[in-house]
mmCIF file of C-alpha atoms and ligand atoms in Angstrom:
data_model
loop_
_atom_site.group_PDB
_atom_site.id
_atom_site.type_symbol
_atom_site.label_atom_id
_atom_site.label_comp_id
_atom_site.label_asym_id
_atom_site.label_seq_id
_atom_site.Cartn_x
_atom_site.Cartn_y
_atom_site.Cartn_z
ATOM 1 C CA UNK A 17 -16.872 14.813 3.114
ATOM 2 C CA UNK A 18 -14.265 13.363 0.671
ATOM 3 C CA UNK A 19 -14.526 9.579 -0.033
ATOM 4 C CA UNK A 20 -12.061 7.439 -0.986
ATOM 5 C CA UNK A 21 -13.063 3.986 -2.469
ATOM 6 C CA UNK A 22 -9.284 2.164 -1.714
ATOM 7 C CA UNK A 23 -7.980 -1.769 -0.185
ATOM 8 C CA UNK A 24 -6.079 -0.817 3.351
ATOM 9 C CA UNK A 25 -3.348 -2.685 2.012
ATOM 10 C CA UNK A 26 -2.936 -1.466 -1.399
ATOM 11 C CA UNK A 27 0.306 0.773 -1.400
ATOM 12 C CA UNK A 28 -1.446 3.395 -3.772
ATOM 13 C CA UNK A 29 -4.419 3.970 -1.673
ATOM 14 C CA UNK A 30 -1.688 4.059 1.142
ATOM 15 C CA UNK A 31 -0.015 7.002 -1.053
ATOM 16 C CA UNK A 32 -3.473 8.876 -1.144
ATOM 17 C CA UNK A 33 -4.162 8.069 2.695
ATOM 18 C CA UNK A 34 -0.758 9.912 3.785
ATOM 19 C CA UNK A 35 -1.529 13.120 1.808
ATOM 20 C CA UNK A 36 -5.220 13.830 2.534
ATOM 21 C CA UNK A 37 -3.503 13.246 6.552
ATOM 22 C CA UNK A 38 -0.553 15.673 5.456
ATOM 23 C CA UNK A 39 -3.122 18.128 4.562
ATOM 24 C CA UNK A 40 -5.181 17.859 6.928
ATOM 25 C CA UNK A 41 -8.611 16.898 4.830
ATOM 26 C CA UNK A 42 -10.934 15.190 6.903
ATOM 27 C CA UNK A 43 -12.076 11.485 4.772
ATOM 28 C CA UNK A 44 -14.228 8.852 4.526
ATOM 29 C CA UNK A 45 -12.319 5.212 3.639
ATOM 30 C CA UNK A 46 -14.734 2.716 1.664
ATOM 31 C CA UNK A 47 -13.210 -0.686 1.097
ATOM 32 C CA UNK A 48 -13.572 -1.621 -2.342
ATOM 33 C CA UNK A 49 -14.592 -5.766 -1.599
ATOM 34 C CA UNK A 50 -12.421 -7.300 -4.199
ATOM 35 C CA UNK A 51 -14.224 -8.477 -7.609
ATOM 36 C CA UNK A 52 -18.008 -7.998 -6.627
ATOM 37 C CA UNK A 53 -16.968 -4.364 -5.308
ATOM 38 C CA UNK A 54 -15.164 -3.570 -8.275
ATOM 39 C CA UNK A 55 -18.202 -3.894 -10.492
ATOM 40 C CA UNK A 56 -19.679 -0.936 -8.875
ATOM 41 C CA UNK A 57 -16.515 1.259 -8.956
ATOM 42 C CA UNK A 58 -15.999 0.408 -12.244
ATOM 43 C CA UNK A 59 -19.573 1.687 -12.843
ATOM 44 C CA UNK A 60 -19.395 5.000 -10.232
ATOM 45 C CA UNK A 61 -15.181 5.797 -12.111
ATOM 46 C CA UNK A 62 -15.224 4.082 -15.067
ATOM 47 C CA UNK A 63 -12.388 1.473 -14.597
ATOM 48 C CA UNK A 64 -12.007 -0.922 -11.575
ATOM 49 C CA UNK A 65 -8.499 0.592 -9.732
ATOM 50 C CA UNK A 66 -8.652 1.546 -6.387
ATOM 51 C CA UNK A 67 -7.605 4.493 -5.065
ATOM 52 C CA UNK A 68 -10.685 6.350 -6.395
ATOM 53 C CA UNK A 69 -11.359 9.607 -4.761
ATOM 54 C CA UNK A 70 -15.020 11.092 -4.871
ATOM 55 C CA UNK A 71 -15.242 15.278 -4.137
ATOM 56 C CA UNK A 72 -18.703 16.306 -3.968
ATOM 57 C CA UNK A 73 -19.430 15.279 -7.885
ATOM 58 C CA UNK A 74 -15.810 14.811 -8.742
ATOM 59 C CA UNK A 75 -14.294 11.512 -9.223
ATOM 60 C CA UNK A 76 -10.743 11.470 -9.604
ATOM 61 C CA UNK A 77 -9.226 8.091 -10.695
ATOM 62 C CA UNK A 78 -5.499 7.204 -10.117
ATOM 63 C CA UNK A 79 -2.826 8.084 -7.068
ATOM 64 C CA UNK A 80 -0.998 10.831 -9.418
ATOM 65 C CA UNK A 81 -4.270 12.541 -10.562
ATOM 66 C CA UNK A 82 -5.463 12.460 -7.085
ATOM 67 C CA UNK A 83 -2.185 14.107 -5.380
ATOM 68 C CA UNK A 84 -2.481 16.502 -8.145
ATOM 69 C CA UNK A 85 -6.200 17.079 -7.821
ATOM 70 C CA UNK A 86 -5.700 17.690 -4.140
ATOM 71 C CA UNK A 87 -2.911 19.707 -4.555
ATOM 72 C CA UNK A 88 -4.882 22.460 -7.126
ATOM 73 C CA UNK A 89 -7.934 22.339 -4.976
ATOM 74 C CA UNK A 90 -6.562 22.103 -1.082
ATOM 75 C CA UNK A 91 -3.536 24.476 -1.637
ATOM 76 C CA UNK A 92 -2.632 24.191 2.118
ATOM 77 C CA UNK A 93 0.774 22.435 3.364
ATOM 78 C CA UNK A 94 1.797 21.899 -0.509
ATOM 79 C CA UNK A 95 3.158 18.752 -1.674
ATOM 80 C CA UNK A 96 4.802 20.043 -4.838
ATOM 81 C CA UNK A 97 7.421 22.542 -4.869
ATOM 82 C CA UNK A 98 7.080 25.733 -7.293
ATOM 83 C CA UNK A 99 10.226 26.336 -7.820
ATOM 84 C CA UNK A 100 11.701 24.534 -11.191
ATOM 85 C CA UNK A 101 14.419 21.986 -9.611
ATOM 86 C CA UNK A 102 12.535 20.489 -6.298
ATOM 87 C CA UNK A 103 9.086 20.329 -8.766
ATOM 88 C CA UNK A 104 11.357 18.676 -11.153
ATOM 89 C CA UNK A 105 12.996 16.199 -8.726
ATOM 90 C CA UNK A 106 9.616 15.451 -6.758
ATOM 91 C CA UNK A 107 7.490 14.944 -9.913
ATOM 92 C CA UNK A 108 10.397 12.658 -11.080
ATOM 93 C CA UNK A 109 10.532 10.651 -7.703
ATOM 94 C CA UNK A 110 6.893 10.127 -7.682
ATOM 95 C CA UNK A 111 6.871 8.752 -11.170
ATOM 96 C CA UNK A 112 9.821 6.487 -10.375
ATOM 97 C CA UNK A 113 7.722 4.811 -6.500
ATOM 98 C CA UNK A 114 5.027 4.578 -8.229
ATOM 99 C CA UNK A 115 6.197 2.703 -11.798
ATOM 100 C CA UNK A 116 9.832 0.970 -10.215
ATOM 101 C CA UNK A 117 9.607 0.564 -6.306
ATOM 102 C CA UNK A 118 5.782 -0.216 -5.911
ATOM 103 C CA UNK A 119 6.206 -2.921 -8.449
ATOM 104 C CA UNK A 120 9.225 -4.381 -7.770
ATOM 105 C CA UNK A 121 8.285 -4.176 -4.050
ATOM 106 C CA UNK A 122 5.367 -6.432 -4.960
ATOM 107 C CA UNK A 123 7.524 -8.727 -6.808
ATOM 108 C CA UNK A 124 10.311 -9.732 -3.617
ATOM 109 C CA UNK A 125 7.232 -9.514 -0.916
ATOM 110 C CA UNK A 126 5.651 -12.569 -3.545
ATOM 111 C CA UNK A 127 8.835 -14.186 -3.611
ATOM 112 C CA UNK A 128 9.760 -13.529 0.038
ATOM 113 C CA UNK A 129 6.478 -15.378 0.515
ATOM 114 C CA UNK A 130 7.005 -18.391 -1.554
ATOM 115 C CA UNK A 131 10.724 -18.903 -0.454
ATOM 116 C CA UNK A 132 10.363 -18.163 3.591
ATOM 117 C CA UNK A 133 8.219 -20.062 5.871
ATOM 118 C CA UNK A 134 8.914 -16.973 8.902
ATOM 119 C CA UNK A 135 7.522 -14.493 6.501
ATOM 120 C CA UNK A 136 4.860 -16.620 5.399
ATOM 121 C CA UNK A 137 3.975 -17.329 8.898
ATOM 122 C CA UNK A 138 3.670 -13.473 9.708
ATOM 123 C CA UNK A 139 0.449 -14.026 6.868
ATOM 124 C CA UNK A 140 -0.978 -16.386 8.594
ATOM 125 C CA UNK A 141 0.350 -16.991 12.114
ATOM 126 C CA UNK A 142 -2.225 -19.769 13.183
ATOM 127 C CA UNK A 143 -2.875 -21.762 9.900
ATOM 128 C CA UNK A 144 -0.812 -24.875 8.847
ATOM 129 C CA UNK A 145 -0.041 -24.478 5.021
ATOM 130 C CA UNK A 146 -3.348 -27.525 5.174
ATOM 131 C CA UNK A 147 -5.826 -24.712 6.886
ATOM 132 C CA UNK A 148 -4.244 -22.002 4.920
ATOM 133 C CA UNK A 149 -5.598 -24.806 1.719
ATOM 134 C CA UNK A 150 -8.890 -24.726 2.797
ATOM 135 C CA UNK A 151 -9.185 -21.605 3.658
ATOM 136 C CA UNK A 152 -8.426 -20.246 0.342
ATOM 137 C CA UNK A 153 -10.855 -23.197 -1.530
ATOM 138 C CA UNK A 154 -13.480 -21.860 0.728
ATOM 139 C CA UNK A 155 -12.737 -18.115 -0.383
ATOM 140 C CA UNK A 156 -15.463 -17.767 -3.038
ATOM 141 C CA UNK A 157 -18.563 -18.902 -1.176
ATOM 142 C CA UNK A 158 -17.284 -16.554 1.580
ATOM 143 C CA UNK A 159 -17.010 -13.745 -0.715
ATOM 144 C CA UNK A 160 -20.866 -13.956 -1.732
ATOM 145 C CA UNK A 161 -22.760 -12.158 0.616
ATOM 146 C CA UNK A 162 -25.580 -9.963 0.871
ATOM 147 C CA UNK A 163 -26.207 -6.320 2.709
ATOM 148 C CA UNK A 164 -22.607 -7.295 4.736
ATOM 149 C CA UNK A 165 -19.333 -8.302 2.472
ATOM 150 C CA UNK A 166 -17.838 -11.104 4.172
ATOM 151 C CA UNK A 167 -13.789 -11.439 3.402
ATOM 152 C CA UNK A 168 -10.617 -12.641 3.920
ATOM 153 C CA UNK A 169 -7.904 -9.890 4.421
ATOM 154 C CA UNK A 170 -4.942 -11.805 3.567
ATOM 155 C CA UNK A 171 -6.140 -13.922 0.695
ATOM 156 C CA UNK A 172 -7.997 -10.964 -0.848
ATOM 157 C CA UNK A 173 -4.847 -8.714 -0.323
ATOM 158 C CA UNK A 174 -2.915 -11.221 -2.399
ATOM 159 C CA UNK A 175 -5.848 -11.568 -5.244
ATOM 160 C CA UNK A 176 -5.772 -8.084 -5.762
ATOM 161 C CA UNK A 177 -2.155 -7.290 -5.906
ATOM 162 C CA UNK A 178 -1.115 -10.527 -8.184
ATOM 163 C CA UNK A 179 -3.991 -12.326 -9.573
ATOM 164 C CA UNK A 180 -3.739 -15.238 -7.291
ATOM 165 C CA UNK A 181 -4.766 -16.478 -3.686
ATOM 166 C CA UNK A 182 -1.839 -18.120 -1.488
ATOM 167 C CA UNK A 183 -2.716 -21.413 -2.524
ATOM 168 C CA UNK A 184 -1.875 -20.598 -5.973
ATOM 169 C CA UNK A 185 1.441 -19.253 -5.316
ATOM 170 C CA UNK A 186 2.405 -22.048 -2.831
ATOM 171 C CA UNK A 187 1.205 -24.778 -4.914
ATOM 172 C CA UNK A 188 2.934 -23.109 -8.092
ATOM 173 C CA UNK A 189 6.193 -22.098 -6.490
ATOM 174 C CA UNK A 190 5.784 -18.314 -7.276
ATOM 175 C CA UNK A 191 5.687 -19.183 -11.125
ATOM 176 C CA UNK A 192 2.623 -17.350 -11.723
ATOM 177 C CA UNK A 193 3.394 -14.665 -14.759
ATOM 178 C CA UNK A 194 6.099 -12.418 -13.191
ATOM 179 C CA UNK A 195 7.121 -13.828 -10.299
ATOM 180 C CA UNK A 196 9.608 -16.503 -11.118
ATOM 181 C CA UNK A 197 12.555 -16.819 -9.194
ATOM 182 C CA UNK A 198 14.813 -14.834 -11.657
ATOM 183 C CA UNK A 199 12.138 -12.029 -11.819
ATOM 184 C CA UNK A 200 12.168 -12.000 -7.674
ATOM 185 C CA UNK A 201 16.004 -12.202 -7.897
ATOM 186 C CA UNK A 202 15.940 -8.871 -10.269
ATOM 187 C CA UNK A 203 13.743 -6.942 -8.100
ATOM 188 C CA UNK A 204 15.760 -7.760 -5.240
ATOM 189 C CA UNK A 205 19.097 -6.308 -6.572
ATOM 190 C CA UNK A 206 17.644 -3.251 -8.052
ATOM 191 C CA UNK A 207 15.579 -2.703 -4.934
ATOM 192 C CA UNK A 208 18.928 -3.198 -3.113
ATOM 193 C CA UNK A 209 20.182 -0.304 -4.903
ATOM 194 C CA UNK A 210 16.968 1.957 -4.572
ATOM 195 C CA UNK A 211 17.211 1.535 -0.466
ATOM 196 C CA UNK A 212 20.734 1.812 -0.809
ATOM 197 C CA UNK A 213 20.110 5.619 -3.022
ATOM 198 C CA UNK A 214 17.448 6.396 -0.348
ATOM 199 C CA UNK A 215 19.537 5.728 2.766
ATOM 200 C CA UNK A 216 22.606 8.149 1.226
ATOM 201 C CA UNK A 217 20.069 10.858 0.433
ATOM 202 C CA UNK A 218 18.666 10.728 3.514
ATOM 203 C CA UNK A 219 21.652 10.734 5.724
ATOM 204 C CA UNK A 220 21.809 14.622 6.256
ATOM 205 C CA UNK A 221 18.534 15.696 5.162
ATOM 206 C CA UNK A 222 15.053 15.353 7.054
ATOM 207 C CA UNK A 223 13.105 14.687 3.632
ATOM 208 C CA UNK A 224 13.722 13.607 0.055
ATOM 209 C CA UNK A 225 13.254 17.154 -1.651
ATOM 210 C CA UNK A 226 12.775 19.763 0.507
ATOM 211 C CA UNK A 227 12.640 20.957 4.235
ATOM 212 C CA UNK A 228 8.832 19.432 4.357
ATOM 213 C CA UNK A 229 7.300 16.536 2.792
ATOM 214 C CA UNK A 230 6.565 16.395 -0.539
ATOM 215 C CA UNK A 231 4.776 14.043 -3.005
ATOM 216 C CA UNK A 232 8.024 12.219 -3.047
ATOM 217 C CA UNK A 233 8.455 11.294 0.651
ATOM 218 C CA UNK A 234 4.673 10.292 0.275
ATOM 219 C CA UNK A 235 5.124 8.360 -2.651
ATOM 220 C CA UNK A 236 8.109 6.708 -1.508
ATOM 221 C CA UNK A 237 7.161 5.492 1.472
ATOM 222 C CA UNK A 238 3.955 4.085 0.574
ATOM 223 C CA UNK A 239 5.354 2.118 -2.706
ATOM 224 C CA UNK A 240 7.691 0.945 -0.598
ATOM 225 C CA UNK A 241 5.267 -0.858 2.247
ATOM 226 C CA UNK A 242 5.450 -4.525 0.823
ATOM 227 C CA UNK A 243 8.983 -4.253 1.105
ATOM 228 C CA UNK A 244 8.901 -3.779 4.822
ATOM 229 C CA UNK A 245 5.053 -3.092 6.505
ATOM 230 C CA UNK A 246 5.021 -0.507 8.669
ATOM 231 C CA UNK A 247 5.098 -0.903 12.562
ATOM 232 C CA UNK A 248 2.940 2.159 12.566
ATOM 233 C CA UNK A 249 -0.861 1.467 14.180
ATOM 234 C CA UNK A 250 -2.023 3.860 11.532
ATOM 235 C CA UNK A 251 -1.648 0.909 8.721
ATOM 236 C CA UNK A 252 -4.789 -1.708 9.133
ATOM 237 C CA UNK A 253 -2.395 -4.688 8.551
ATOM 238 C CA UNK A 254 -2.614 -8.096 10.474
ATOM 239 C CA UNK A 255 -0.641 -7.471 13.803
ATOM 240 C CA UNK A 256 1.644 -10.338 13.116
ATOM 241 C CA UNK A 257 3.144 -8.339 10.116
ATOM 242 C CA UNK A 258 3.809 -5.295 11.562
ATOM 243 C CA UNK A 259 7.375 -4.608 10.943
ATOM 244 C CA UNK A 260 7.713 -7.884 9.098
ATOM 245 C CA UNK A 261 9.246 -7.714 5.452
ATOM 246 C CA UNK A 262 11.456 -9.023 2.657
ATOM 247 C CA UNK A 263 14.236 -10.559 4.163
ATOM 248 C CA UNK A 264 17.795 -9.611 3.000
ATOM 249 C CA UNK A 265 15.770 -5.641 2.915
ATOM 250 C CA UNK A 266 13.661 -5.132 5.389
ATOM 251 C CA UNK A 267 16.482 -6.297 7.910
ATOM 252 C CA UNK A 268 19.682 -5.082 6.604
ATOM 253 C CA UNK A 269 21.166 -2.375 8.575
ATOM 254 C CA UNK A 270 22.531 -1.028 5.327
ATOM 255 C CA UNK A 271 19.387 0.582 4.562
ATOM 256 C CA UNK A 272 18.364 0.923 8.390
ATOM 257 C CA UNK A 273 18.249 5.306 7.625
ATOM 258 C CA UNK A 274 15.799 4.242 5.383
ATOM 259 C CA UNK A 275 13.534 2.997 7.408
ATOM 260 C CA UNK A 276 13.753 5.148 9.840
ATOM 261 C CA UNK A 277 12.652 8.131 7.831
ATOM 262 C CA UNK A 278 10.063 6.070 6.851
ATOM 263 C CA UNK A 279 9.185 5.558 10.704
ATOM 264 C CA UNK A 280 9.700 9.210 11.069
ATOM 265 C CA UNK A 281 7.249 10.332 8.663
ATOM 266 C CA UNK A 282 4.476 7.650 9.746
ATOM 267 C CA UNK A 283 5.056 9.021 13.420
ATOM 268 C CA UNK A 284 4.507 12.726 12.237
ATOM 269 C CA UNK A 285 2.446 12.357 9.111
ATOM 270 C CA UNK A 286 -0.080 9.659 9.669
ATOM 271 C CA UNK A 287 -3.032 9.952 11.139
ATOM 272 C CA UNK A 288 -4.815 6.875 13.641
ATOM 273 C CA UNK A 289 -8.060 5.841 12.080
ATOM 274 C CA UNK A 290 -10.094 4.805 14.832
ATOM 275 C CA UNK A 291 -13.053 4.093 12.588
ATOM 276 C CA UNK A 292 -11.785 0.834 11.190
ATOM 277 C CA UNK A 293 -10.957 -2.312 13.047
ATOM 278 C CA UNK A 294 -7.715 -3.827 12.763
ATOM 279 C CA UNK A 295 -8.206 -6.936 10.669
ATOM 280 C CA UNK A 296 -7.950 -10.649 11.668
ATOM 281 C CA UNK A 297 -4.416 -12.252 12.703
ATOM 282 C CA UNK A 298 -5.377 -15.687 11.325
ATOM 283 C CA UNK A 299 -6.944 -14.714 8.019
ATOM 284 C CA UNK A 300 -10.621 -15.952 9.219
ATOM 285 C CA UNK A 301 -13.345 -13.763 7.649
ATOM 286 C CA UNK A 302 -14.170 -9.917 8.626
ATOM 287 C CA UNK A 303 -17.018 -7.960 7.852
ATOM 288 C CA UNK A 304 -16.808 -4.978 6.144
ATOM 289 C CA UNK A 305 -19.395 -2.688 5.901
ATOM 290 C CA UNK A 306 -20.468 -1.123 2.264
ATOM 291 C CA UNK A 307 -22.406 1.718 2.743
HETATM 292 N N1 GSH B 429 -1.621 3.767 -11.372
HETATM 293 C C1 GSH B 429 -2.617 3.429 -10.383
HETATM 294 C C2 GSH B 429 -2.371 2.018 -9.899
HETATM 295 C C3 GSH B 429 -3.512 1.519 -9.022
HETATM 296 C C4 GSH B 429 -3.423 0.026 -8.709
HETATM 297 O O1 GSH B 429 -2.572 -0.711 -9.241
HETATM 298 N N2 GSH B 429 -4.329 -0.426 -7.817
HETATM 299 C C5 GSH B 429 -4.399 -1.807 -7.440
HETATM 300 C C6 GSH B 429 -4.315 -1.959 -5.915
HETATM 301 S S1 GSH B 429 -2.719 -1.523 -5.299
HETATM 302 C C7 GSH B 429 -5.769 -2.372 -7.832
HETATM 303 O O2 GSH B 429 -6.771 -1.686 -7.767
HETATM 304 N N3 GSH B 429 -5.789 -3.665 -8.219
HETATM 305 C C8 GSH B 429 -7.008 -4.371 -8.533
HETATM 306 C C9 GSH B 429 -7.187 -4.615 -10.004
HETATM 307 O O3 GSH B 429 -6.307 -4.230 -10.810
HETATM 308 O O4 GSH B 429 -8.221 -5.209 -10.336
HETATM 309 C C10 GSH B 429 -2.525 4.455 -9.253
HETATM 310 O O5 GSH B 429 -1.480 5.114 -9.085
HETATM 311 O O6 GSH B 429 -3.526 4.643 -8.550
#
């Protein structure tokens, strides 16, 4: 059975997840534990990047290589177009979620989280910003296990997509490399102008390309999770952020057709993984199994 090594909440693992569902192809998910599990994908793929995907004795490293991978050796329900102007525009609007929205995405959710308590909340429902301290100070002895990986979703989440826990980005105001306030302003406006690009595409038309999904609808609405999280139970997120996002985007009816492709596609495209529990509300730790 295919494997793929990803984090649940890593929006390019999320990209992968919505494909091999697409097609059809049943997988295995192994969470990668942050740091000590990256030591041994590093060793199994050669660099430590989730999503990795492992075929029999392939190992394909990186979202693009994988939906292309996938593509070549799963030809059912294709993702890219043949034809020379929807290949062209779905090759170019994968490129553009994956190097523009994804990262950009990352930057307002960081500043979203820095700059509004509500949104912060959503993180952590039932911790005082004091808890939420300790909590994060007692991350690395919780991290150190053996047989079982013990973690924290939310804290991890945030060490793998910036660098830091939320302790660091509270107690720094967001000023860790990249995510100063002018950054999170810049992100905002161009992301402003992305949703607004979506929405008009999508007015008339079921999908971004062509009259079924394509890499593009994939890869746009997976790069674009941190700006809103889905609703959709098919996304392992903490309950409390479910439908919770940037505010000023994830709640502006300006981009609401948006969205609701984005709904759309989760409804029709994703599949429910019954396999894996949902993770805590509060942050506390969760086992996770490493086979
Ligand atoms: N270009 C890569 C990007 C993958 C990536 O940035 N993965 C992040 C999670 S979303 C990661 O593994 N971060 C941990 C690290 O860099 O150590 C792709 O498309 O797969």
């Amino acid at each position: 059975m295919l494997e793929l090594y990803q984090f649940e909440l890593s929006h390019y693992s999320e990209k992968v997840r919505f494909i091999l569902d697409y097609k059809g192809l049943p997988y295995r998910k192994v969470e990668v534990t942050p740091g000590i599990g990256q030591i041994d994908l590093f060793r199994m793929s050669g660099q430590r990047q989730v999503p990795v995907l492992k075929d029999e004795n392939e190992i394909i490293v990186d979202s693009t290589a994988i939906a292309l991978y996938l593509e070549e050796k799963y030809p059912e329900k294709p993702i890219i177009p043949v034809d020379p102007l929807p290949r062209a525009q779905t090759l170019i609007l994968e490129e553009w979620a994956d190097t523009s929205i994804g990262l950009k995405a990352r930057t307002a959710m960081i500043g979203a989280f820095n700059q509004d308590p509500e949104f912060r909340k959503a993180f952590f429902p039932n911790r005082t910003p004091q808890q939420l301290q300790s909590l994060v100070d007692e991350l690395p002895e919780n991290v150190r296990g053996v047989g079982n990986m013990v973690a924290s979703s939310v804290p991890s989440f945030f060490k793998n997509i910036v660098g830091a826990v939320p302790g660091d980005l509270l107690s720094i105001g967001g000023t860790v490399a990249g995510f100063g306030s002018e950054a999170v302003k810049a992100a905002m406006d161009d992301l402003g102008r992305d949703l607004e690009a979506l929405s008009l595409i999508l007015v008339d038309k079921p999908f971004l390309v062509a009259d079924h999904p394509t890499l593009a609808d994939f890869a746009v609405a997976a790069l674009s999770m941190y700006i809103k999280f889905p609703a959709s139970p098919t996304l392992n997120v903490p309950l409390s952020l479910k439908g919770k996002g940037v505010p000023g985007l994830a709640d502006n009816p300006k981009y609401e057709t948006f969205f609701q492709w984005r709904d759309d596609l989760y409804l029709n495209h994703r599949k429910i993984d019954e396999t894996v529990p949902p993770p805590p509300v509060d942050g506390s730790p969760q086992k996770i199994s490493i086979d």
